[in-house]
CSV table of C-alpha atoms in Angstrom, one decimal:
chain,number,residue,atom,x,y,z
A,1,MET,CA,-7.7,-8.1,-28.8
A,2,SER,CA,-11.2,-7.0,-29.7
A,3,LYS,CA,-12.7,-7.8,-26.2
A,4,ASP,CA,-14.3,-4.9,-24.5
A,5,LEU,CA,-12.1,-4.1,-21.5
A,6,GLY,CA,-14.1,-1.2,-20.3
A,7,PHE,CA,-12.5,1.5,-22.5
A,8,ASN,CA,-15.9,3.1,-23.3
A,9,GLY,CA,-16.4,3.8,-19.6
A,10,LEU,CA,-12.8,5.0,-19.2
A,11,LEU,CA,-13.3,7.2,-22.2
A,12,LEU,CA,-16.2,9.0,-20.6
A,13,ILE,CA,-14.3,9.3,-17.3
A,14,SER,CA,-11.4,10.8,-19.2
A,15,LEU,CA,-13.6,13.3,-21.0
A,16,ILE,CA,-15.1,14.3,-17.7
A,17,ALA,CA,-11.6,14.7,-16.2
A,18,VAL,CA,-10.8,17.0,-19.1
A,19,GLY,CA,-14.1,19.0,-19.0
A,20,ALA,CA,-14.5,19.6,-15.3
A,21,PRO,CA,-11.5,21.9,-14.7
A,22,LEU,CA,-12.2,23.7,-18.1
A,23,VAL,CA,-15.8,24.4,-17.0
A,24,ALA,CA,-14.7,25.5,-13.6
A,25,ARG,CA,-12.3,28.0,-15.1
A,26,LEU,CA,-14.0,29.1,-18.4
A,27,ILE,CA,-17.5,29.7,-16.9
A,28,PRO,CA,-17.0,32.4,-14.2
A,29,LYS,CA,-20.5,31.9,-12.8
A,30,VAL,CA,-19.7,28.2,-12.0
A,31,LYS,CA,-17.7,28.9,-8.8
A,32,VAL,CA,-17.4,25.2,-7.9
A,33,PRO,CA,-14.1,23.3,-7.5
A,34,SER,CA,-13.4,20.9,-10.4
A,35,VAL,CA,-13.4,17.9,-8.0
A,36,VAL,CA,-17.1,18.6,-7.2
A,37,LEU,CA,-17.9,18.8,-10.9
A,38,GLU,CA,-16.1,15.4,-11.4
A,39,ILE,CA,-18.2,13.7,-8.8
A,40,VAL,CA,-21.5,15.3,-10.0
A,41,ALA,CA,-20.7,14.3,-13.6
A,42,GLY,CA,-19.9,10.8,-12.4
A,43,ILE,CA,-23.4,10.6,-10.8
A,44,ILE,CA,-25.0,11.8,-14.0
A,45,VAL,CA,-23.3,9.2,-16.3
A,46,GLY,CA,-23.5,6.5,-13.6
A,47,PRO,CA,-26.3,4.0,-12.9
A,48,SER,CA,-28.3,6.6,-10.8
A,49,VAL,CA,-29.1,8.7,-13.9
A,50,LEU,CA,-28.0,7.9,-17.4
A,51,GLY,CA,-26.4,4.5,-16.8
A,52,TRP,CA,-23.6,5.0,-19.3
A,53,VAL,CA,-20.8,4.0,-17.0
A,54,HIS,CA,-20.6,1.0,-14.7
A,55,VAL,CA,-17.6,0.2,-12.4
A,56,ASP,CA,-15.9,-2.7,-14.1
A,57,THR,CA,-12.5,-4.2,-13.3
A,58,PRO,CA,-10.3,-1.7,-15.2
A,59,ILE,CA,-12.1,1.3,-13.7
A,60,GLU,CA,-12.1,-0.3,-10.2
A,61,VAL,CA,-8.3,-0.8,-10.3
A,62,LEU,CA,-7.5,2.7,-11.6
A,63,SER,CA,-9.9,4.2,-9.1
A,64,LEU,CA,-8.1,2.3,-6.2
A,65,VAL,CA,-4.7,3.5,-7.5
A,66,GLY,CA,-6.1,7.0,-7.8
A,67,LEU,CA,-7.3,7.0,-4.2
A,68,ALA,CA,-3.9,5.7,-3.1
A,69,PHE,CA,-2.2,8.5,-5.1
A,70,LEU,CA,-4.5,11.1,-3.6
A,71,LEU,CA,-3.5,10.1,-0.1
A,72,PHE,CA,0.1,9.7,-1.1
A,73,LEU,CA,0.2,13.3,-2.3
A,74,ALA,CA,-1.6,14.5,0.8
A,75,GLY,CA,1.0,12.7,2.9
A,76,ILE,CA,3.8,14.5,1.0
A,77,GLU,CA,2.2,17.8,1.9
A,78,ILE,CA,2.7,17.0,5.6
A,79,ASP,CA,5.4,19.0,7.4
A,80,LEU,CA,6.1,17.0,10.5
A,81,MET,CA,8.8,19.5,11.5
A,82,ALA,CA,6.1,22.2,11.9
A,83,LEU,CA,4.2,20.1,14.5
A,84,LYS,CA,5.8,21.3,17.6
A,85,GLY,CA,5.2,23.6,20.5
A,86,GLU,CA,1.9,25.6,20.7
A,87,ALA,CA,0.9,24.4,17.2
A,88,LEU,CA,1.1,20.8,18.2
A,89,ARG,CA,-0.7,21.3,21.5
A,90,VAL,CA,-3.7,23.1,20.1
A,91,THR,CA,-4.1,20.9,17.1
A,92,VAL,CA,-4.0,17.7,19.1
A,93,LEU,CA,-6.5,19.2,21.6
A,94,GLY,CA,-8.6,20.2,18.6
A,95,PHE,CA,-8.6,16.7,17.2
A,96,GLY,CA,-9.6,15.3,20.6
A,97,ALA,CA,-12.5,17.8,20.8
A,98,THR,CA,-13.5,16.9,17.2
A,99,LEU,CA,-13.8,13.3,18.2
A,100,ALA,CA,-15.8,14.1,21.3
A,101,ILE,CA,-18.2,16.4,19.3
A,102,GLY,CA,-18.5,13.9,16.5
A,103,PHE,CA,-19.2,11.1,18.9
A,104,GLY,CA,-22.0,13.2,20.4
A,105,PHE,CA,-23.5,13.6,17.0
A,106,GLY,CA,-23.0,9.9,16.4
A,107,ILE,CA,-25.1,9.1,19.5
A,108,ALA,CA,-27.8,11.4,18.3
A,109,PHE,CA,-27.8,9.9,14.8
A,110,HIS,CA,-27.8,6.4,16.2
A,111,ALA,CA,-30.9,7.3,18.3
A,112,ALA,CA,-32.6,8.5,15.2
A,113,ASN,CA,-31.7,5.2,13.4
A,114,TRP,CA,-29.5,7.1,10.9
A,115,VAL,CA,-26.3,5.2,11.8
A,116,ARG,CA,-25.4,1.9,13.4
A,117,ASN,CA,-22.1,2.9,15.0
A,118,PRO,CA,-21.7,6.3,16.7
A,119,PHE,CA,-17.9,6.1,16.7
A,120,PHE,CA,-17.8,5.6,13.0
A,121,VAL,CA,-19.6,8.9,12.6
A,122,ALA,CA,-17.0,10.6,14.9
A,123,ILE,CA,-14.1,9.3,12.7
A,124,ALA,CA,-15.9,10.2,9.4
A,125,LEU,CA,-16.3,13.8,10.6
A,126,ALA,CA,-12.8,14.1,12.0
A,127,ALA,CA,-10.7,14.6,8.9
A,128,THR,CA,-9.8,17.7,6.8
A,129,SER,CA,-9.1,17.5,3.1
A,130,LEU,CA,-5.4,18.4,3.2
A,131,GLY,CA,-5.1,17.9,-0.5
A,132,LEU,CA,-7.9,20.5,-1.1
A,133,VAL,CA,-7.0,23.0,1.7
A,134,VAL,CA,-3.3,23.3,0.9
A,135,PRO,CA,-3.8,24.4,-2.7
A,136,VAL,CA,-6.5,26.9,-1.6
A,137,LEU,CA,-4.1,28.5,0.9
A,138,LYS,CA,-1.2,28.5,-1.6
A,139,ASP,CA,-3.3,30.2,-4.3
A,140,ALA,CA,-4.3,32.8,-1.7
A,141,GLY,CA,-0.7,33.4,-0.7
A,142,ALA,CA,-1.5,32.4,2.9
A,143,ALA,CA,0.2,29.0,3.2
A,144,ASP,CA,3.2,30.6,4.9
A,145,ARG,CA,1.2,33.0,7.1
A,146,PRO,CA,0.1,32.1,10.6
A,147,VAL,CA,-3.4,31.2,9.6
A,148,GLY,CA,-2.1,28.9,6.9
A,149,ARG,CA,0.5,27.2,9.0
A,150,LEU,CA,-1.9,26.5,11.9
A,151,THR,CA,-4.6,25.3,9.5
A,152,ILE,CA,-2.3,22.9,7.7
A,153,ALA,CA,-1.0,21.7,11.1
A,154,GLY,CA,-4.5,21.0,12.3
A,155,ALA,CA,-5.4,19.3,9.0
A,156,THR,CA,-2.2,17.2,9.3
A,157,VAL,CA,-3.1,15.9,12.8
A,158,ALA,CA,-6.7,15.3,11.8
A,159,ASP,CA,-5.8,13.4,8.6
A,160,PHE,CA,-3.2,11.2,10.4
A,161,GLY,CA,-5.6,10.5,13.3
A,162,ALA,CA,-8.6,9.8,11.2
A,163,VAL,CA,-6.8,7.4,8.9
A,164,ILE,CA,-5.2,5.5,11.8
A,165,LEU,CA,-8.5,5.3,13.7
A,166,LEU,CA,-10.4,4.1,10.7
A,167,SER,CA,-7.7,1.4,10.0
A,168,LEU,CA,-7.8,0.2,13.7
A,169,PHE,CA,-11.5,0.2,14.3
A,170,PHE,CA,-13.3,-0.2,11.0
A,171,SER,CA,-11.0,-2.1,8.7
A,172,GLU,CA,-12.6,-4.6,6.3
A,173,SER,CA,-10.1,-7.2,7.4
A,174,GLU,CA,-10.7,-9.6,10.3
A,175,GLY,CA,-9.1,-9.3,13.7
A,176,GLY,CA,-9.7,-7.4,17.0
A,177,THR,CA,-8.4,-4.0,17.9
A,178,ALA,CA,-5.5,-5.5,20.0
A,179,SER,CA,-4.4,-7.5,17.1
A,180,LYS,CA,-4.5,-4.5,14.8
A,181,LEU,CA,-2.5,-2.4,17.3
A,182,ALA,CA,0.2,-5.0,17.2
A,183,THR,CA,0.1,-5.0,13.5
A,184,LEU,CA,0.3,-1.2,13.5
A,185,ALA,CA,3.3,-1.4,15.7
A,186,PHE,CA,5.0,-3.8,13.3
A,187,PHE,CA,4.0,-1.4,10.4
A,188,VAL,CA,5.7,1.5,12.2
A,189,VAL,CA,8.9,-0.5,12.7
A,190,VAL,CA,8.9,-1.4,9.0
A,191,ILE,CA,8.4,2.3,8.2
A,192,ALA,CA,11.3,3.3,10.4
A,193,ILE,CA,13.6,0.7,8.8
A,194,VAL,CA,12.6,1.8,5.3
A,195,GLY,CA,13.0,5.5,6.3
A,196,ILE,CA,16.5,4.9,7.7
A,197,VAL,CA,17.6,2.9,4.6
A,198,LEU,CA,16.3,5.6,2.2
A,199,ALA,CA,17.8,8.4,4.3
A,200,LYS,CA,21.2,6.7,4.3
A,201,ALA,CA,21.0,6.0,0.6
A,202,GLY,CA,20.1,9.6,-0.1
A,203,ARG,CA,23.4,10.6,1.5
A,204,SER,CA,25.5,8.6,-1.0
A,205,ALA,CA,27.2,10.9,-3.4
A,206,ARG,CA,27.6,8.2,-6.0
A,207,LEU,CA,23.9,7.2,-5.9
A,208,ASP,CA,22.9,10.9,-5.9
A,209,ARG,CA,24.8,11.4,-9.1
A,210,VAL,CA,23.1,8.4,-10.7
A,211,LEU,CA,19.7,9.6,-9.7
A,212,VAL,CA,20.3,13.1,-11.0
A,213,SER,CA,21.5,11.6,-14.3
A,214,LEU,CA,18.4,9.5,-14.7
A,215,GLN,CA,15.7,11.8,-13.2
A,216,ASP,CA,14.9,13.8,-16.3
A,217,THR,CA,15.4,11.1,-18.9
A,218,THR,CA,12.8,8.5,-20.0
A,219,ALA,CA,13.8,6.5,-16.9
A,220,GLU,CA,12.2,9.1,-14.6
A,221,ILE,CA,13.9,7.3,-11.8
A,222,ARG,CA,12.6,9.4,-8.9
A,223,VAL,CA,9.0,9.0,-10.0
A,224,ARG,CA,9.5,5.2,-10.3
A,225,ILE,CA,11.0,5.1,-6.8
A,226,ALA,CA,8.1,7.1,-5.4
A,227,VAL,CA,5.5,4.8,-7.2
A,228,ALA,CA,7.4,1.7,-5.9
A,229,LEU,CA,7.3,3.1,-2.4
A,230,LEU,CA,3.6,3.8,-2.6
A,231,ILE,CA,2.7,0.4,-4.0
A,232,GLY,CA,5.0,-1.3,-1.5
A,233,PHE,CA,3.4,0.4,1.5
A,234,VAL,CA,-0.1,-0.2,0.2
A,235,ALA,CA,0.7,-3.9,-0.4
A,236,LEU,CA,2.2,-4.1,3.1
A,237,ALA,CA,-0.8,-2.5,4.7
A,238,ALA,CA,-3.2,-4.9,2.8
A,239,LYS,CA,-1.0,-7.9,3.7
A,240,THR,CA,-0.9,-7.1,7.4
A,241,GLY,CA,-4.7,-6.4,7.6
A,242,LEU,CA,-4.6,-2.6,7.8
A,243,GLU,CA,-6.4,-0.3,5.4
A,244,THR,CA,-4.6,0.4,2.2
A,245,ILE,CA,-5.3,4.1,2.7
A,246,LEU,CA,-3.0,4.1,5.7
A,247,GLY,CA,-0.1,2.6,3.7
A,248,ALA,CA,-0.6,5.3,0.9
A,249,PHE,CA,-0.8,8.1,3.4
A,250,ILE,CA,2.3,6.9,5.4
A,251,ALA,CA,4.3,6.4,2.2
A,252,GLY,CA,3.7,10.1,1.2
A,253,ALA,CA,4.5,11.3,4.7
A,254,LEU,CA,7.7,9.3,4.7
A,255,LEU,CA,8.8,10.6,1.3
A,256,GLY,CA,8.0,14.1,2.2
A,257,THR,CA,10.1,13.8,5.4
A,258,ILE,CA,13.2,12.3,3.9
A,259,ASP,CA,13.1,14.3,0.6
A,260,ARG,CA,12.8,17.9,2.0
A,261,ASP,CA,15.8,19.2,0.0
A,262,THR,CA,14.7,19.3,-3.6
A,263,MET,CA,17.4,21.6,-4.9
A,264,THR,CA,18.8,18.9,-7.3
A,265,HIS,CA,15.4,17.8,-8.4
A,266,PRO,CA,13.0,20.7,-8.4
A,267,GLN,CA,10.6,19.1,-10.9
A,268,PHE,CA,10.1,15.9,-9.0
A,269,ARG,CA,7.0,17.0,-7.0
A,270,VAL,CA,5.5,18.6,-10.2
A,271,LYS,CA,5.9,15.3,-12.0
A,272,LEU,CA,4.1,13.4,-9.2
A,273,ASP,CA,1.3,15.9,-9.3
A,274,ALA,CA,1.1,15.4,-13.0
A,275,VAL,CA,0.8,11.6,-12.6
A,276,GLY,CA,-1.8,11.9,-9.8
A,277,TYR,CA,-3.9,14.9,-10.7
A,278,GLY,CA,-3.4,14.6,-14.4
A,279,PHE,CA,-4.6,11.0,-14.6
A,280,LEU,CA,-5.3,8.8,-11.6
A,281,ILE,CA,-7.0,11.0,-9.1
A,282,PRO,CA,-9.8,12.2,-11.4
A,283,VAL,CA,-10.6,8.6,-12.1
A,284,PHE,CA,-11.2,8.1,-8.4
A,285,PHE,CA,-13.4,11.1,-8.0
A,286,VAL,CA,-15.5,10.4,-11.2
A,287,THR,CA,-15.8,6.8,-10.1
A,288,SER,CA,-17.0,7.9,-6.7
A,289,GLY,CA,-19.7,9.8,-8.4
A,290,VAL,CA,-20.6,6.7,-10.5
A,291,ARG,CA,-20.9,4.7,-7.3
A,292,PHE,CA,-23.0,7.4,-5.6
A,293,ASP,CA,-26.4,6.0,-4.7
A,294,LEU,CA,-28.6,9.0,-5.7
A,295,ARG,CA,-31.7,6.9,-5.5
A,296,ALA,CA,-31.0,6.2,-1.9
A,297,LEU,CA,-31.5,9.9,-1.3
A,298,THR,CA,-34.4,10.4,-3.6
A,299,ASP,CA,-36.3,7.3,-2.6
A,300,HIS,CA,-36.3,8.1,1.2
A,301,PRO,CA,-38.4,11.1,2.2
A,302,SER,CA,-36.2,12.0,5.1
A,303,ALA,CA,-32.9,11.3,3.4
A,304,LEU,CA,-32.4,14.7,1.9
A,305,ALA,CA,-33.0,16.2,5.3
A,306,ARG,CA,-29.9,14.4,6.6
A,307,VAL,CA,-27.6,16.3,4.2
A,308,PRO,CA,-27.8,19.8,5.9
A,309,VAL,CA,-27.7,18.1,9.3
A,310,PHE,CA,-24.5,16.3,8.4
A,311,LEU,CA,-23.0,19.5,7.0
A,312,VAL,CA,-23.7,21.3,10.3
A,313,ALA,CA,-22.2,18.4,12.2
A,314,LEU,CA,-19.1,18.6,10.1
A,315,LEU,CA,-18.8,22.3,10.6
A,316,LEU,CA,-19.2,22.1,14.3
A,317,ALA,CA,-17.0,19.0,14.8
A,318,ARG,CA,-14.1,20.5,12.9
A,319,GLY,CA,-14.8,24.2,13.1
A,320,LEU,CA,-15.8,24.7,16.7
A,321,PRO,CA,-12.6,23.4,18.2
A,322,ALA,CA,-10.6,25.7,15.9
A,323,MET,CA,-12.7,28.7,16.9
A,324,LEU,CA,-12.1,28.0,20.6
A,325,LEU,CA,-8.4,26.9,20.5
A,326,TYR,CA,-6.9,29.0,17.7
A,327,ARG,CA,-8.3,32.4,18.7
A,328,ARG,CA,-5.3,33.3,20.9
A,329,SER,CA,-2.9,32.7,18.0
A,330,LEU,CA,-5.0,33.9,15.0
A,331,GLY,CA,-7.4,36.4,16.4
A,332,SER,CA,-9.7,37.7,13.6
A,333,ALA,CA,-8.4,35.1,11.2
A,334,THR,CA,-9.7,32.2,13.3
A,335,PRO,CA,-12.9,31.8,11.2
A,336,VAL,CA,-10.7,31.2,8.2
A,337,ALA,CA,-9.0,28.3,9.8
A,338,ALA,CA,-12.3,26.9,11.2
A,339,LEU,CA,-14.0,26.9,7.8
A,340,LEU,CA,-11.0,25.4,6.0
A,341,GLN,CA,-10.6,22.6,8.6
A,342,ALA,CA,-14.3,21.8,8.2
A,343,THR,CA,-13.7,21.2,4.5
A,344,SER,CA,-13.7,17.4,3.9
A,345,LEU,CA,-14.5,15.2,1.0
A,346,PRO,CA,-11.9,12.5,-0.1
A,347,PHE,CA,-11.8,10.9,3.4
A,348,ILE,CA,-15.6,11.0,3.7
A,349,VAL,CA,-15.9,9.3,0.3
A,350,THR,CA,-13.4,6.6,1.4
A,351,ALA,CA,-14.8,6.2,4.9
A,352,THR,CA,-18.4,5.8,3.7
A,353,GLN,CA,-17.4,3.1,1.1
A,354,ILE,CA,-15.7,1.2,3.9
A,355,GLY,CA,-18.7,1.8,6.2
A,356,VAL,CA,-21.2,0.4,3.8
A,357,ALA,CA,-18.9,-2.6,3.1
A,358,ILE,CA,-18.7,-3.5,6.8
A,359,ASP,CA,-22.3,-2.6,7.5
A,360,ALA,CA,-21.4,0.3,9.8
A,361,ILE,CA,-23.8,2.6,7.9
A,362,GLU,CA,-26.5,2.2,5.4
A,363,PRO,CA,-26.1,3.4,1.7
A,364,VAL,CA,-28.6,6.2,2.3
A,365,THR,CA,-26.5,7.6,5.1
A,366,ALA,CA,-23.3,7.2,3.1
A,367,ALA,CA,-25.0,9.2,0.2
A,368,ALA,CA,-26.0,11.9,2.7
A,369,LEU,CA,-22.5,12.1,4.2
A,370,VAL,CA,-20.9,12.4,0.8
A,371,SER,CA,-23.4,15.1,-0.2
A,372,ALA,CA,-22.5,17.0,2.9
A,373,GLY,CA,-18.8,16.7,2.0
A,374,LEU,CA,-19.5,18.0,-1.5
A,375,LEU,CA,-21.3,21.0,0.0
A,376,SER,CA,-18.4,21.6,2.4
A,377,VAL,CA,-16.0,21.9,-0.6
A,378,VAL,CA,-18.4,24.2,-2.4
A,379,LEU,CA,-19.3,26.5,0.5
A,380,PHE,CA,-16.5,26.6,3.1
A,381,PRO,CA,-13.3,27.5,1.1
A,382,PRO,CA,-14.9,30.4,-0.8
A,383,THR,CA,-16.3,31.8,2.4
A,384,ALA,CA,-12.9,31.5,4.1
A,385,LEU,CA,-11.1,33.2,1.2
A,386,ALA,CA,-13.6,36.0,1.3
A,387,ARG,CA,-12.9,36.5,5.0
A,388,LEU,CA,-9.2,36.3,4.3
A,389,ARG,CA,-9.4,39.1,1.8
A,390,GLN,CA,-11.0,41.3,4.4
A,391,LEU,CA,-8.1,41.0,6.7
A,392,GLN,CA,-5.4,43.5,6.1
A,393,ALA,CA,-2.8,42.2,8.5
A,394,PRO,CA,-3.4,38.7,10.1
A,395,GLU,CA,-1.9,38.3,13.6
A,396,LEU,CA,1.4,36.5,13.8
A,397,LEU,CA,1.6,33.1,15.3
A,398,PRO,CA,4.0,33.4,18.3
A,399,ASP,CA,7.2,31.4,18.2
A,400,THR,CA,7.0,28.4,20.6
């Protein structure tokens, strides 16, 4: 048992996971989210700088599970019941406008030989980091205000759409789009069946008593069920040729839909957050930094110039539709929604890793896109919060 199984690398990653939030909170001048510090620290200890950590099998596995858990928890945050009426209409229109603007940027970047596939750029720019935006709105006490509800609705549509489009058109598995559409339809049927079974099981008084009796013991039965659901959907997605991120995201959305009443288990979501954000998700972010190809940026004279261009593209692709479509509902609070919806990092990290693997983009472009995502997390939420504090009475979203 003396073989080196990668624990030295995992130790460094664990120490970074501990240190990043402490630095973010204890040093007031460092007004940077801990997730950014985790990725930057991963870059420093990775092959690009110090070379202390390399992605071996244990780190790779934990990183993949961390990514799945991140998307799983993002899916849980989705409130499908809120997607109706005016909110659904404007957010769907906004997502369509985002894809159109992103595709326009993709064509320009393709002409400049920055990317190989313009549509990949459109999808990479289309998502919002729901897992980052929701905590920001909750901490500001704005999640239940009109600006928060519409922002979260827009992020929900964007995340769903971006994950599905990435799975259909840029999956690492073989098969055409028609085949993947059929596979997606089969996947939806399985989801519906599992959802019906779980919903009916949840109405069983006897089973409910058993779950309550085991949920706060060492069995932690609800957490085990959630993890089994996550792994099951990820395995199904991989088996059917879809991206595993789709399985993780759908698993979270399904759990969040059928488990809306948490009166008998108020600590369940807290426990899931503890497993995800306390252990697995930091491994993914630090490992993303370890994988980051810093030399691809520094060795190409024009590479660094791409970062602000991609940042502007992200802001316009996600923020401009919000500015145009949300103004009637949000008025002076519209820039808050626009900035928060332009905040994107986990999906960009995931999409660029897939893009490099299938040769849709070059590593230098992937590094520039991830850098733009990092800057969006650093710049956009604080600016949005500053604007939010200036508003004394945000307009109410009309009931539709």
